[in-house]
Coordinates of C-alpha atoms in Angstrom, one line a residue:
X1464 CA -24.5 -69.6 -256.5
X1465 CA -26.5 -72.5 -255.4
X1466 CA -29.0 -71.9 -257.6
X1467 CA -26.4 -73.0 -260.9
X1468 CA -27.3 -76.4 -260.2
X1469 CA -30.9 -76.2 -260.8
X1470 CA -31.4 -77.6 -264.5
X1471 CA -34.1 -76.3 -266.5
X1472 CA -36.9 -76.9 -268.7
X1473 CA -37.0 -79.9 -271.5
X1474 CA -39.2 -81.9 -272.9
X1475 CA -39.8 -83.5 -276.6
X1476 CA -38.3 -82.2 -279.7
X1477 CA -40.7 -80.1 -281.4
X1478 CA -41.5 -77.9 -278.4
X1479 CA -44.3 -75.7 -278.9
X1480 CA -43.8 -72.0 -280.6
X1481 CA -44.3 -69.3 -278.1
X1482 CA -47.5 -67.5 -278.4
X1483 CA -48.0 -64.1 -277.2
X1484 CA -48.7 -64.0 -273.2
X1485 CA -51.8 -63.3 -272.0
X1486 CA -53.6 -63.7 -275.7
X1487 CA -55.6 -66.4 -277.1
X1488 CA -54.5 -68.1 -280.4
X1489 CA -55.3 -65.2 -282.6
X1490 CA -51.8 -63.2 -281.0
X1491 CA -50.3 -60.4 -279.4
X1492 CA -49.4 -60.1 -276.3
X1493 CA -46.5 -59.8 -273.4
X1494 CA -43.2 -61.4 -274.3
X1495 CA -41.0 -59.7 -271.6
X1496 CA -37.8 -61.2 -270.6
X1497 CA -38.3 -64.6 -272.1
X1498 CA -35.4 -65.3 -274.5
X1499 CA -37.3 -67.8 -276.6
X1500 CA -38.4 -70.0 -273.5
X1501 CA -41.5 -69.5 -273.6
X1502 CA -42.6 -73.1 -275.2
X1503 CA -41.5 -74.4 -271.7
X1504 CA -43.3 -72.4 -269.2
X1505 CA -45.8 -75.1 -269.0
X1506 CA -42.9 -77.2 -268.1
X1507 CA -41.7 -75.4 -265.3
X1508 CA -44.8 -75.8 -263.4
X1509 CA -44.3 -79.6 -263.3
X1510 CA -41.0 -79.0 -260.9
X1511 CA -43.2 -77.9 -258.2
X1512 CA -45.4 -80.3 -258.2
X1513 CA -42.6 -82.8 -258.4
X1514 CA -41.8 -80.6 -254.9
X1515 CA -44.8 -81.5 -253.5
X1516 CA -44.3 -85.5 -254.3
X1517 CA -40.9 -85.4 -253.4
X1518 CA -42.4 -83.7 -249.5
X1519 CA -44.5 -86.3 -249.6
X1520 CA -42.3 -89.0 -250.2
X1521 CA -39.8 -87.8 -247.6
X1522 CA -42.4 -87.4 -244.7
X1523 CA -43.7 -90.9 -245.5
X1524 CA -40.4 -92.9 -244.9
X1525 CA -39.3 -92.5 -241.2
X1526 CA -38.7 -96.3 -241.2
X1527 CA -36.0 -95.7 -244.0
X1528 CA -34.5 -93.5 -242.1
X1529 CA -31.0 -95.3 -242.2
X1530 CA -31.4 -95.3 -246.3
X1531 CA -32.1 -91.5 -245.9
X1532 CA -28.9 -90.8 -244.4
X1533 CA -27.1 -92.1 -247.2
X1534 CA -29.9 -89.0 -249.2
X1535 CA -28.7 -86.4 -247.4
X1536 CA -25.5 -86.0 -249.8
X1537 CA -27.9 -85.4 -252.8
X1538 CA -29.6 -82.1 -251.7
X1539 CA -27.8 -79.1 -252.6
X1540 CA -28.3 -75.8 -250.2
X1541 CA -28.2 -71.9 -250.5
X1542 CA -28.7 -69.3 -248.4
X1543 CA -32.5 -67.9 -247.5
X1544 CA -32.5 -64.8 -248.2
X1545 CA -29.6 -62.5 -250.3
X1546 CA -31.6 -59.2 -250.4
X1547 CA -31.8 -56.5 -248.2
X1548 CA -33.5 -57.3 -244.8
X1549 CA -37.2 -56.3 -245.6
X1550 CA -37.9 -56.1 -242.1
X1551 CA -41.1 -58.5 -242.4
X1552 CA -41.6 -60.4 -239.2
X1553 CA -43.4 -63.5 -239.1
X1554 CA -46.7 -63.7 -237.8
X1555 CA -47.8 -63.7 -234.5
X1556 CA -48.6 -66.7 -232.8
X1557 CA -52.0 -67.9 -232.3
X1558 CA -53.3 -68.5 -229.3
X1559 CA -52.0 -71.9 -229.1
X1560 CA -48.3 -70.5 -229.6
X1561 CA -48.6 -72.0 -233.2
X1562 CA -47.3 -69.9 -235.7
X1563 CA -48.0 -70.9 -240.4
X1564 CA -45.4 -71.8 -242.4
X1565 CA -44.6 -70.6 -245.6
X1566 CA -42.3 -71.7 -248.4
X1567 CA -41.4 -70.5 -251.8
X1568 CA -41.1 -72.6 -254.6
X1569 CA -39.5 -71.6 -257.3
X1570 CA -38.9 -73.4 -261.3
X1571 CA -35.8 -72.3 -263.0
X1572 CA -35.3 -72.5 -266.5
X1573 CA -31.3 -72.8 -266.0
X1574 CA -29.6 -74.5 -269.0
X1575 CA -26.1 -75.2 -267.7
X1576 CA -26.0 -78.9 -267.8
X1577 CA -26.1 -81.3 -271.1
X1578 CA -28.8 -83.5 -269.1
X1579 CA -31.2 -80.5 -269.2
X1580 CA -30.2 -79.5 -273.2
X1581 CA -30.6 -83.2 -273.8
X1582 CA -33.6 -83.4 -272.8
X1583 CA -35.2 -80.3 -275.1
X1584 CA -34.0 -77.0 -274.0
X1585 CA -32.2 -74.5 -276.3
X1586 CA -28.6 -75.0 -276.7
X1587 CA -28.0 -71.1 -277.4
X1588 CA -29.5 -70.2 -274.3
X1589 CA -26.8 -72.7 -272.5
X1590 CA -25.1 -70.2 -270.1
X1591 CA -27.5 -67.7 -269.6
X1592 CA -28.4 -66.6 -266.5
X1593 CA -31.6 -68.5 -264.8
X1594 CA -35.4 -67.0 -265.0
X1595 CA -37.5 -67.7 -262.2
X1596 CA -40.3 -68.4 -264.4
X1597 CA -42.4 -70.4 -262.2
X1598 CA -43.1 -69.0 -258.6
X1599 CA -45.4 -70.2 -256.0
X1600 CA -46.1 -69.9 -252.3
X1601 CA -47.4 -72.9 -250.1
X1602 CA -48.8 -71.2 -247.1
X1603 CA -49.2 -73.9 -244.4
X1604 CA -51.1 -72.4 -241.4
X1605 CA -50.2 -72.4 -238.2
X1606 CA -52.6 -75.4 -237.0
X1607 CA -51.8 -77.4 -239.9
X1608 CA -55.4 -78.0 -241.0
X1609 CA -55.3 -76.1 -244.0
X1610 CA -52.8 -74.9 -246.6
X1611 CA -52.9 -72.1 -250.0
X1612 CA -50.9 -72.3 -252.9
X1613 CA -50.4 -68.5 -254.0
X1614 CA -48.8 -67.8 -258.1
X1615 CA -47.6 -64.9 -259.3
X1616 CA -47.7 -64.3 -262.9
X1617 CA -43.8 -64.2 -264.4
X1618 CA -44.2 -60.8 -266.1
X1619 CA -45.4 -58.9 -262.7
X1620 CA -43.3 -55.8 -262.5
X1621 CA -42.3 -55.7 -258.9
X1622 CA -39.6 -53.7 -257.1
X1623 CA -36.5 -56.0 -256.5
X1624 CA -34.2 -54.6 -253.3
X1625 CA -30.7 -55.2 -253.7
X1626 CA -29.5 -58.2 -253.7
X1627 CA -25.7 -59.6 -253.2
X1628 CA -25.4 -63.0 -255.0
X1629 CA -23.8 -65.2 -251.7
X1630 CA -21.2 -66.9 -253.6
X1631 CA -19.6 -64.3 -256.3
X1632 CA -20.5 -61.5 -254.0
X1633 CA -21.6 -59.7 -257.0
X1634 CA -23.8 -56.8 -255.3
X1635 CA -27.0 -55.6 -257.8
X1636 CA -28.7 -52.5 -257.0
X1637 CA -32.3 -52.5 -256.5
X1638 CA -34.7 -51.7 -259.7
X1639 CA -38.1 -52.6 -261.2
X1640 CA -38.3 -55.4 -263.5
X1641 CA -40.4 -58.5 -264.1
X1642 CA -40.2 -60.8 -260.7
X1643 CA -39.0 -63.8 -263.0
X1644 CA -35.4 -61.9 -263.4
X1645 CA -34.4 -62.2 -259.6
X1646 CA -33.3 -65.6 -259.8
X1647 CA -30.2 -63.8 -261.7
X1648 CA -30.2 -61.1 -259.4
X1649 CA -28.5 -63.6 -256.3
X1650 CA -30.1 -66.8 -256.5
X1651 CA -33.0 -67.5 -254.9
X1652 CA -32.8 -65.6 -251.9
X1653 CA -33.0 -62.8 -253.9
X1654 CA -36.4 -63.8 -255.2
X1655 CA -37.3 -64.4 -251.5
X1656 CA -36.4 -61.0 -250.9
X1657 CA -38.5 -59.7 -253.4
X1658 CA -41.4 -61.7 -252.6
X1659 CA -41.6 -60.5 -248.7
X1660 CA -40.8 -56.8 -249.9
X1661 CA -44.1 -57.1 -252.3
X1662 CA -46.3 -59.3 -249.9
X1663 CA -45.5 -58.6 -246.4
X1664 CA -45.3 -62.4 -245.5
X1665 CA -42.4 -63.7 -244.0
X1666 CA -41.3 -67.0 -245.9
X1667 CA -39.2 -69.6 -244.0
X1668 CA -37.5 -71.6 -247.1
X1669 CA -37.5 -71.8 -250.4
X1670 CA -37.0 -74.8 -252.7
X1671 CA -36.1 -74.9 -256.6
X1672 CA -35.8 -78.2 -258.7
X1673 CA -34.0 -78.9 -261.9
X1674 CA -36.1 -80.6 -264.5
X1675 CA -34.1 -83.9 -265.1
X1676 CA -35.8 -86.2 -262.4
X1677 CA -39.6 -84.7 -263.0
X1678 CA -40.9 -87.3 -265.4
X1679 CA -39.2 -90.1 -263.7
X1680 CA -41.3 -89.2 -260.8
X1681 CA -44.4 -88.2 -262.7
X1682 CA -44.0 -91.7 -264.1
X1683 CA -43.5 -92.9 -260.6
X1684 CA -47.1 -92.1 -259.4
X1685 CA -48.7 -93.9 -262.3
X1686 CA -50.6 -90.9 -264.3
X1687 CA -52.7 -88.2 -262.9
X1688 CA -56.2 -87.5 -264.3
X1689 CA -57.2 -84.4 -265.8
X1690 CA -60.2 -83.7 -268.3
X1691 CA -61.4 -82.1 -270.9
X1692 CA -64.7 -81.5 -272.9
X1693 CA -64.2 -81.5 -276.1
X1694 CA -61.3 -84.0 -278.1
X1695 CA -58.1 -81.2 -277.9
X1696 CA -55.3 -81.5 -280.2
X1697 CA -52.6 -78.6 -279.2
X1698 CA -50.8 -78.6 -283.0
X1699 CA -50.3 -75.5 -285.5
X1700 CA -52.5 -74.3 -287.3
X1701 CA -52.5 -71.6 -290.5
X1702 CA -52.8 -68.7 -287.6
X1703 CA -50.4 -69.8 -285.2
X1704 CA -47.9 -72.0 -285.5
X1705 CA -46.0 -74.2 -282.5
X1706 CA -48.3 -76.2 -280.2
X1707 CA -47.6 -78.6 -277.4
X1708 CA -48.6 -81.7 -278.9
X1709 CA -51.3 -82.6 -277.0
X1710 CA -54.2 -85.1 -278.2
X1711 CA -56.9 -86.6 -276.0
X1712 CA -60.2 -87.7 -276.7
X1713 CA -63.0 -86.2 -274.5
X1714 CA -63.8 -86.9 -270.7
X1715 CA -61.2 -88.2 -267.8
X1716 CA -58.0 -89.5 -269.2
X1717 CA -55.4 -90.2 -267.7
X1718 CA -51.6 -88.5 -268.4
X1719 CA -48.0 -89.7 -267.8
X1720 CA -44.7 -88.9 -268.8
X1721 CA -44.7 -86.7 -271.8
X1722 CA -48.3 -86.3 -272.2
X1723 CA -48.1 -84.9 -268.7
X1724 CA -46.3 -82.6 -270.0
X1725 CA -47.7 -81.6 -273.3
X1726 CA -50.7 -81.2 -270.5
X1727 CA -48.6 -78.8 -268.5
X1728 CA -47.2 -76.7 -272.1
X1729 CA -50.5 -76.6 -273.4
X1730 CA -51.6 -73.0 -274.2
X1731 CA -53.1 -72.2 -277.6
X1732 CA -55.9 -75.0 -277.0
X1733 CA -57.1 -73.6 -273.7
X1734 CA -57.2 -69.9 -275.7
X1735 CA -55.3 -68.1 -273.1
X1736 CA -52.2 -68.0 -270.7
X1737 CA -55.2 -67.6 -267.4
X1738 CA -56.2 -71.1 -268.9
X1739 CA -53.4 -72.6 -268.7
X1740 CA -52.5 -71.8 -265.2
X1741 CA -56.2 -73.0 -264.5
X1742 CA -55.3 -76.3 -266.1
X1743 CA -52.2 -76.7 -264.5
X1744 CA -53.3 -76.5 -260.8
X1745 CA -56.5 -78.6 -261.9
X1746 CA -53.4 -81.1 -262.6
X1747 CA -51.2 -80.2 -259.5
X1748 CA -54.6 -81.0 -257.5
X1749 CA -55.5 -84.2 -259.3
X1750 CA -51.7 -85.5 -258.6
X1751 CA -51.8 -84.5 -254.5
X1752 CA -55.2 -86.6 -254.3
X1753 CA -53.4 -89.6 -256.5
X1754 CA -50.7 -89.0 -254.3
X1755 CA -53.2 -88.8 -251.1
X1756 CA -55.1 -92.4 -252.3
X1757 CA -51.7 -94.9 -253.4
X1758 CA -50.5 -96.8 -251.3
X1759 CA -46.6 -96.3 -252.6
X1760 CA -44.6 -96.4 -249.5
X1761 CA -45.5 -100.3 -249.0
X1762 CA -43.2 -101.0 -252.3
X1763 CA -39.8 -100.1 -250.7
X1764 CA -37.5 -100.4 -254.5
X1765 CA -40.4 -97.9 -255.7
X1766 CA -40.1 -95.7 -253.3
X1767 CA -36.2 -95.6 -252.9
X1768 CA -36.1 -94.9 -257.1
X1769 CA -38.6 -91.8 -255.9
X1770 CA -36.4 -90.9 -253.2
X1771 CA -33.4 -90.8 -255.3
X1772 CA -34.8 -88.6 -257.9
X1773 CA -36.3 -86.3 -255.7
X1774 CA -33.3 -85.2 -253.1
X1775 CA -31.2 -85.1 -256.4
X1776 CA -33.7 -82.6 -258.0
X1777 CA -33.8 -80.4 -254.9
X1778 CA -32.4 -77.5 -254.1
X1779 CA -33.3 -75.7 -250.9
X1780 CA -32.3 -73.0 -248.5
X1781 CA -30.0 -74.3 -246.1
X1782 CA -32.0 -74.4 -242.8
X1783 CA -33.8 -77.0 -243.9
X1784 CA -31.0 -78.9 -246.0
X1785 CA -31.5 -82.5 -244.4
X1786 CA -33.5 -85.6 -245.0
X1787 CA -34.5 -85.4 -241.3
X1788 CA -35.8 -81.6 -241.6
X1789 CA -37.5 -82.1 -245.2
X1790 CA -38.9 -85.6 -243.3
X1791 CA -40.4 -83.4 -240.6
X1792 CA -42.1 -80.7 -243.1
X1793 CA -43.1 -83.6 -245.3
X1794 CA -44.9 -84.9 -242.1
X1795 CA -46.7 -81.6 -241.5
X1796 CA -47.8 -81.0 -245.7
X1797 CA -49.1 -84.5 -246.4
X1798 CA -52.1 -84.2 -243.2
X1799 CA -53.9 -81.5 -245.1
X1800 CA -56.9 -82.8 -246.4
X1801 CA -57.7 -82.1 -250.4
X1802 CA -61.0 -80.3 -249.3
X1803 CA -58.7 -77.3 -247.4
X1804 CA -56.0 -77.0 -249.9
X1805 CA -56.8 -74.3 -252.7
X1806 CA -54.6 -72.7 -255.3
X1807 CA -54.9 -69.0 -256.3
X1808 CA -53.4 -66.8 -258.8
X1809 CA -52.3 -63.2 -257.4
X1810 CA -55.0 -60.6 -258.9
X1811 CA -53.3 -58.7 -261.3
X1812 CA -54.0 -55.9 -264.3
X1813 CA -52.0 -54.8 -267.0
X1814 CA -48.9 -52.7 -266.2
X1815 CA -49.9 -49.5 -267.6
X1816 CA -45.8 -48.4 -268.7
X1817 CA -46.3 -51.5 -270.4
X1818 CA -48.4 -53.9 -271.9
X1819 CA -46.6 -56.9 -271.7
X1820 CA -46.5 -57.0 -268.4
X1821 CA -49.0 -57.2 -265.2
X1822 CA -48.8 -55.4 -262.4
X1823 CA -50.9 -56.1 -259.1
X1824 CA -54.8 -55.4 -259.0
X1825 CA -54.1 -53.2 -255.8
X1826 CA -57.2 -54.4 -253.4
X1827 CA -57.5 -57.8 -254.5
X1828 CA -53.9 -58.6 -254.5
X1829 CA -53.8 -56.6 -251.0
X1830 CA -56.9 -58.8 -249.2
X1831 CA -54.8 -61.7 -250.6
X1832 CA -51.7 -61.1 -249.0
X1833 CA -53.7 -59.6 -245.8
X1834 CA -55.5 -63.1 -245.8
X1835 CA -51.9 -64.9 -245.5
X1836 CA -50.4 -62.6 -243.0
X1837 CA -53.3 -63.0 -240.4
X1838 CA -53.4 -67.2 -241.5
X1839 CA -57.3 -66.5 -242.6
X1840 CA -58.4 -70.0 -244.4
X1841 CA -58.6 -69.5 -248.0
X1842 CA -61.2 -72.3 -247.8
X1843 CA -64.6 -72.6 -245.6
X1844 CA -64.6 -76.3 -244.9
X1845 CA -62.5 -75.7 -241.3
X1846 CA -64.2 -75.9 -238.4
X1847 CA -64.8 -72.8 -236.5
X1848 CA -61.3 -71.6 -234.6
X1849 CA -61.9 -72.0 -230.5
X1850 CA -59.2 -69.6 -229.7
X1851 CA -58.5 -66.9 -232.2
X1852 CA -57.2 -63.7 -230.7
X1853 CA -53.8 -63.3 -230.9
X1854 CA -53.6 -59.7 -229.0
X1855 CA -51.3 -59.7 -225.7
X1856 CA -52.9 -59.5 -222.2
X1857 CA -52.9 -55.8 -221.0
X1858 CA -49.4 -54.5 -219.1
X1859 CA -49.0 -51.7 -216.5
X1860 CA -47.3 -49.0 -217.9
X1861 CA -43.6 -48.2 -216.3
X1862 CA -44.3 -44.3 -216.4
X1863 CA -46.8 -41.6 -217.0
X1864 CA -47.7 -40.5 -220.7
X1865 CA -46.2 -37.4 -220.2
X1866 CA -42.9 -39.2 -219.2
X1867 CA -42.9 -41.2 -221.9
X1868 CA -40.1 -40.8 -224.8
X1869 CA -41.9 -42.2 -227.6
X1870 CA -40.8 -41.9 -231.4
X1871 CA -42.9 -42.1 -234.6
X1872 CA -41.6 -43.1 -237.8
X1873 CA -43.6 -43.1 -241.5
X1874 CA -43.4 -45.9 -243.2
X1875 CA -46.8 -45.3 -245.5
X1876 CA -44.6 -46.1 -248.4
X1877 CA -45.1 -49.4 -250.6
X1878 CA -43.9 -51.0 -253.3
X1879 CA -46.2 -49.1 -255.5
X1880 CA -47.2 -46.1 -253.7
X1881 CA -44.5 -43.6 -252.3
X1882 CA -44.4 -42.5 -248.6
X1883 CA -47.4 -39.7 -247.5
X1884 CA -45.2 -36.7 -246.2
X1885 CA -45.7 -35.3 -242.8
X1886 CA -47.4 -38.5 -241.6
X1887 CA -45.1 -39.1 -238.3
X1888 CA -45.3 -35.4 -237.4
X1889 CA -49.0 -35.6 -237.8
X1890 CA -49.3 -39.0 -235.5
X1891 CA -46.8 -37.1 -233.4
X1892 CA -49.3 -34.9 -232.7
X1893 CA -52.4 -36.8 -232.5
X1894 CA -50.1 -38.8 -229.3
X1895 CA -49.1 -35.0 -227.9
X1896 CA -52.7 -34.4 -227.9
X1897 CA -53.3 -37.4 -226.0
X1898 CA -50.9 -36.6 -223.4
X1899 CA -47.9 -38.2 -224.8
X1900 CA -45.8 -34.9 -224.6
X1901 CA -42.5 -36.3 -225.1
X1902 CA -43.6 -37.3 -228.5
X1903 CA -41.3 -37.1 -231.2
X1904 CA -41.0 -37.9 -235.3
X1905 CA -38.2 -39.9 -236.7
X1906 CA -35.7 -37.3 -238.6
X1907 CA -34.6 -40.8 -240.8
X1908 CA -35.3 -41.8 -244.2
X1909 CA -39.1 -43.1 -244.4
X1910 CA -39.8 -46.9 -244.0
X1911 CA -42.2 -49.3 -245.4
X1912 CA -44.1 -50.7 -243.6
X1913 CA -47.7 -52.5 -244.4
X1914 CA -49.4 -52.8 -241.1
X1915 CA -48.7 -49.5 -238.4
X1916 CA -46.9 -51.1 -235.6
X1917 CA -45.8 -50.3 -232.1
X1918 CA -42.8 -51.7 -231.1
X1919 CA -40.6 -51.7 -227.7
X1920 CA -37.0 -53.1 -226.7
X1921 CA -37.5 -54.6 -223.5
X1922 CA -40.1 -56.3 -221.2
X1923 CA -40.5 -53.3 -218.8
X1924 CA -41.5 -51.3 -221.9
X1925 CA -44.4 -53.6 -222.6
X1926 CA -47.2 -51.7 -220.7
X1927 CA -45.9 -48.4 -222.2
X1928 CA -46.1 -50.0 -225.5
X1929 CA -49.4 -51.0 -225.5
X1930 CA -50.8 -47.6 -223.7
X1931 CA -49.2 -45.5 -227.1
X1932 CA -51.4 -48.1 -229.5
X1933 CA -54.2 -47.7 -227.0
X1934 CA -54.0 -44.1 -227.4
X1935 CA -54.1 -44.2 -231.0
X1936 CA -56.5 -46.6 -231.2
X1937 CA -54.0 -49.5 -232.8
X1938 CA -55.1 -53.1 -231.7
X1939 CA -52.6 -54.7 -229.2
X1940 CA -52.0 -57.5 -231.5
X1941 CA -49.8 -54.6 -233.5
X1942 CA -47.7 -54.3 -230.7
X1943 CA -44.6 -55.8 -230.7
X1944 CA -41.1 -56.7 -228.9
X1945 CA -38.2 -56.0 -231.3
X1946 CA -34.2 -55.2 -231.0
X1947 CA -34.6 -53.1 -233.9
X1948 CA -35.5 -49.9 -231.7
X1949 CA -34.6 -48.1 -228.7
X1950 CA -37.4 -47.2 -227.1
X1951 CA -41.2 -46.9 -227.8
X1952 CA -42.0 -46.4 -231.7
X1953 CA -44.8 -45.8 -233.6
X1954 CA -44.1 -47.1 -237.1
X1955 CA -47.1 -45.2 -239.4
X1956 CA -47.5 -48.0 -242.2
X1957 CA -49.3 -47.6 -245.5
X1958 CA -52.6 -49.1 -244.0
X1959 CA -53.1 -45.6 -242.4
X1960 CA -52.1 -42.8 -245.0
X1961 CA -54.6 -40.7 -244.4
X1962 CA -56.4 -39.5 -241.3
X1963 CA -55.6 -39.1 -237.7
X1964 CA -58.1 -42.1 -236.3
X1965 CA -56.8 -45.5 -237.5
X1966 CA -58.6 -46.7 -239.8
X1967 CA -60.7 -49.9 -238.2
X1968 CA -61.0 -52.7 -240.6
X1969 CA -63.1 -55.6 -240.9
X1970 CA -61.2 -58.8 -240.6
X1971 CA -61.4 -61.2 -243.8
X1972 CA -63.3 -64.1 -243.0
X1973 CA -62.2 -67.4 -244.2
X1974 CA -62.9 -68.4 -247.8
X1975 CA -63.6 -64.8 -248.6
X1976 CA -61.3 -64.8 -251.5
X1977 CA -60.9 -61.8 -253.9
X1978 CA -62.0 -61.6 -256.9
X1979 CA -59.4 -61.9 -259.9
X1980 CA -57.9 -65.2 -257.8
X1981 CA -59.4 -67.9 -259.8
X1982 CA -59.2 -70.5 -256.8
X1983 CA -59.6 -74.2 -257.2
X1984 CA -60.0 -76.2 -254.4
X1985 CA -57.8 -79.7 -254.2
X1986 CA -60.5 -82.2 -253.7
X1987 CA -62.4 -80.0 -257.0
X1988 CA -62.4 -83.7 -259.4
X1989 CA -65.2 -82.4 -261.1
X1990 CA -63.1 -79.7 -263.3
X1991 CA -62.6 -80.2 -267.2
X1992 CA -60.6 -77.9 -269.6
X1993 CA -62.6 -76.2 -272.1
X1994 CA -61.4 -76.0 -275.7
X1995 CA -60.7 -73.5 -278.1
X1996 CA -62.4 -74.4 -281.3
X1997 CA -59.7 -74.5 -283.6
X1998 CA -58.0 -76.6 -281.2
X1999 CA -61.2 -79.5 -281.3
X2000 CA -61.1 -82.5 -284.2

């Protein structure tokens, strides 16, 4: 699959002992599916950000563009999406016919080349199928002003449809397991798959990177700074043994090569796997405004050295498997100012069939995704939108109510609630009441479906369409043209479970972030690590 060329974690000998997940130094904690790799997580986070240079780099170099023909012929491509179709649509235009962009990056810890063993990973794990063990979500919105990157921790048990991997064919049924186990499920499409199913956001591309050209390009930029408050050595200790190494002095410093990413590994010194995933996007934001205030693309043997290593280390889905198409989303990332870029982690609690894993905090986790469905900023520092409202202009019906075939389906079921029975026979009759007499449920298998819907096949069932949500009380911006159905459906989703008035909810507001996120916003310099005391000399 494509995904077999994606090398995986390394770094120095003496990589650090895995500590229990989610614990500070003292122990326990969630080990999951991790086959000994979990000294590298740290690691894998370094990829992405390598992503994110490597965007940037493109989308600087239009007067290369010659040069970047010869690029194209490094970047290796693989289908979007290799799960079932989730029927997530993406979302609806704003008024300026804009629509966000969303992309899901993903850090394998593939072994199957020498280079990536070489460079520190385990030779007994050469062969094994690849973990998704880092997996993040840019959200770019739709007027390109502001942009959220979303994490979900590796041990979230998730549902995982079935996925077929595109080049073996090799067809696994769907299951529950940890999210980071998709990637061996059918590549990355598969993780796609799993992602949209759990979210409800519809992602365009995904990207994964191998490991073997991330410190050349975190040497490239010339350091990032991070900070700390307290000297931190990362080393073992009589308690708990392993340690990434690490050793700074107090205050700004700045971090290359593989101090970068002893940075990136560290865990015991921050007391906690939370802290590390603070002190890695404190890093990730620090490196997008070094990125943001060089002045590389002047030095054209620098940046053709960064080139090089960074279509080699990509892999993407194929849609957007040129120089010229990565050039054009490079273009669109790098305008985002620091001050309206912030990195979350999904809210989660433990899983409660096991304790080494997380599932999602239900309402936090659900505002979250709610927040990237509808583009809401995760910031405040926007200006105030001028045109907002994304519902369609009012349509003449075709025919009467009573004339009117119109079907309603339940698709209340989630990924972690089953369906509510008798839902589309109970909406059925709410619409019979209403003068819809023609009103029928869906005999099928129920759906799921986040947001109740309305859909319609054609244009002259427009007006219908929108007299059935009307009726119900559903706003018009839930109505929507699809091929998917023959006539006028009511889809009953999970936002509406109970009750036979929809439910009306209060829009999130920009920067209303949940609680449980732990959001830092990129142009934050003022952030330093805390750390643990046995970890200070």
């Amino acid at each position: 699959m494509a995904q077999s060329s994606v090398r995986g974690k390394a770094g120095p000998e003496g990589a650090e002992t895995a500590a229990p997940d989610g614990q500070g130094p003292s122990g326990g904690g969630r080990r999951g599916a991790r086959r000994g790799r979990e000294h590298g997580r740290g690691r894998r986070v370094l990829r992405w950000a390598a992503i994110v240079l490597a965007l940037v780099i493109l989308g600087s170099a239009g007067a290369g563009y010659l040069y970047y023909r010869h690029l194209n012929g490094n970047i290796t491509k693989g289908s979007r999406i290799s799960g079932d179709d989730s029927k997530v649509r993406r979302t609806r235009p704003d008024a300026a016919g804009r629509t966000p962009l969303n992309i899901l990056l993903i850090g394998s810890d593939s072994r199957n080349s020498a280079e990536n063993v070489k460079l520190g990973g385990s030779k007994d794990n050469r062969g094994n199928p690849p973990l998704g063990d880092v997996q993040m979500l840019i959200h770019l919105s739709a007027d390109r002003e502001s942009a959220a990157m979303v994490s979900i921790p590796r041990d979230t048990r998730v549902a995982i449809p079935k996925c077929v991997d595109p080049d073996t064919k090799r067809v696994y049924p769907p299951t529950e397991d940890i999210i980071n186990t998709t990637l061996a499920r059918g590549g990355a499409g598969c993780t796609l798959a799993t992602w949209e199913d759990l979210t409800g956001v519809y992602i365009d591309h995904w990207m994964t990177i191998d490991f073997a050209g991330v410190v050349r390009m975190a040497d490239a930029i010339g350091g990032v700074d991070v900070c700390v408050n307290q000297n931190v050595w990362d080393h073992s200790t009589p308690a708990q043994r392993g340690g990434s190494g690490l050793k700074l002095t107090a205050g700004h410093r700045k971090v290359k090569g593989v101090q970068a990413l002893q940075w990136l590994r560290t865990r015991h010194a921050w007391g906690s796997d939370v802290m590390r995933a603070r002190a890695q996007h404190m890093y990730l934001n620090s490196m997008i405004r070094t990125l943001k205030g060089q002045n590389v693309f002047t030095d054209s043997g620098r940046l053709m050295d960064l080139a090089e290593a960074a279509t080699k280390s990509l892999t993407v889905s194929q849609e957007i498997g040129t120089v010229k198409k990565l050039y054009d989303l490079g273009t669109q990332l790098k305008s985002v100012p620091a001050d309206r870029i912030t990195s979350v982690t999904m809210p989660n609690v433990e899983d409660p069939l096991n304790k080494e894993h997380v599932v999602p905090q239900k309402a936090g986790s659900d505002k979250l995704w709610e927040m990237l469905r509808d583009d809401v900023p995760l910031d405040r520092n926007g200006k105030p939108s001028k045109a907002k409202s994304t519902s369609q202009p009012a349509k003449t019906p075709s025919v009467r109510p009573a004339q009117l075939g119109v079907v309603v389906a339940n698709g209340t079921g989630s990924s972690t609630l089953a369906a509510v029975p008798g839902r589309a026979a109970a909406i059925g009759t709410v619409l019979t009441q209403a003068g819809y007499g023609r009103a029928t449920k869906d005999a099928s298998a129920a759906l799921s479906q986040d947001e109740t819907v309305v859909r319609y096949p054609s244009a002259d069932l427009e007006g219908d369409a929108q007299g059935v949500a009307k009726a119900l009380g559903i706003p018009l911006s839930q109505v929507e043209r699809s091929t998917a159905v023959s006539g006028v459906t009511v889809i009953v989703g999970a936002d509406w479970r109970t009750g036979n008035a929809y439910p009306k909810k209060s829009a999130p507001k920009a920067g209303d972030i949940p609680e449980g996120s732990d959001a830092i916003n990129g142009a934050d310099s003022s952030r330093c690590m805390d750390v643990y005391q046995p970890y200070r000399w």
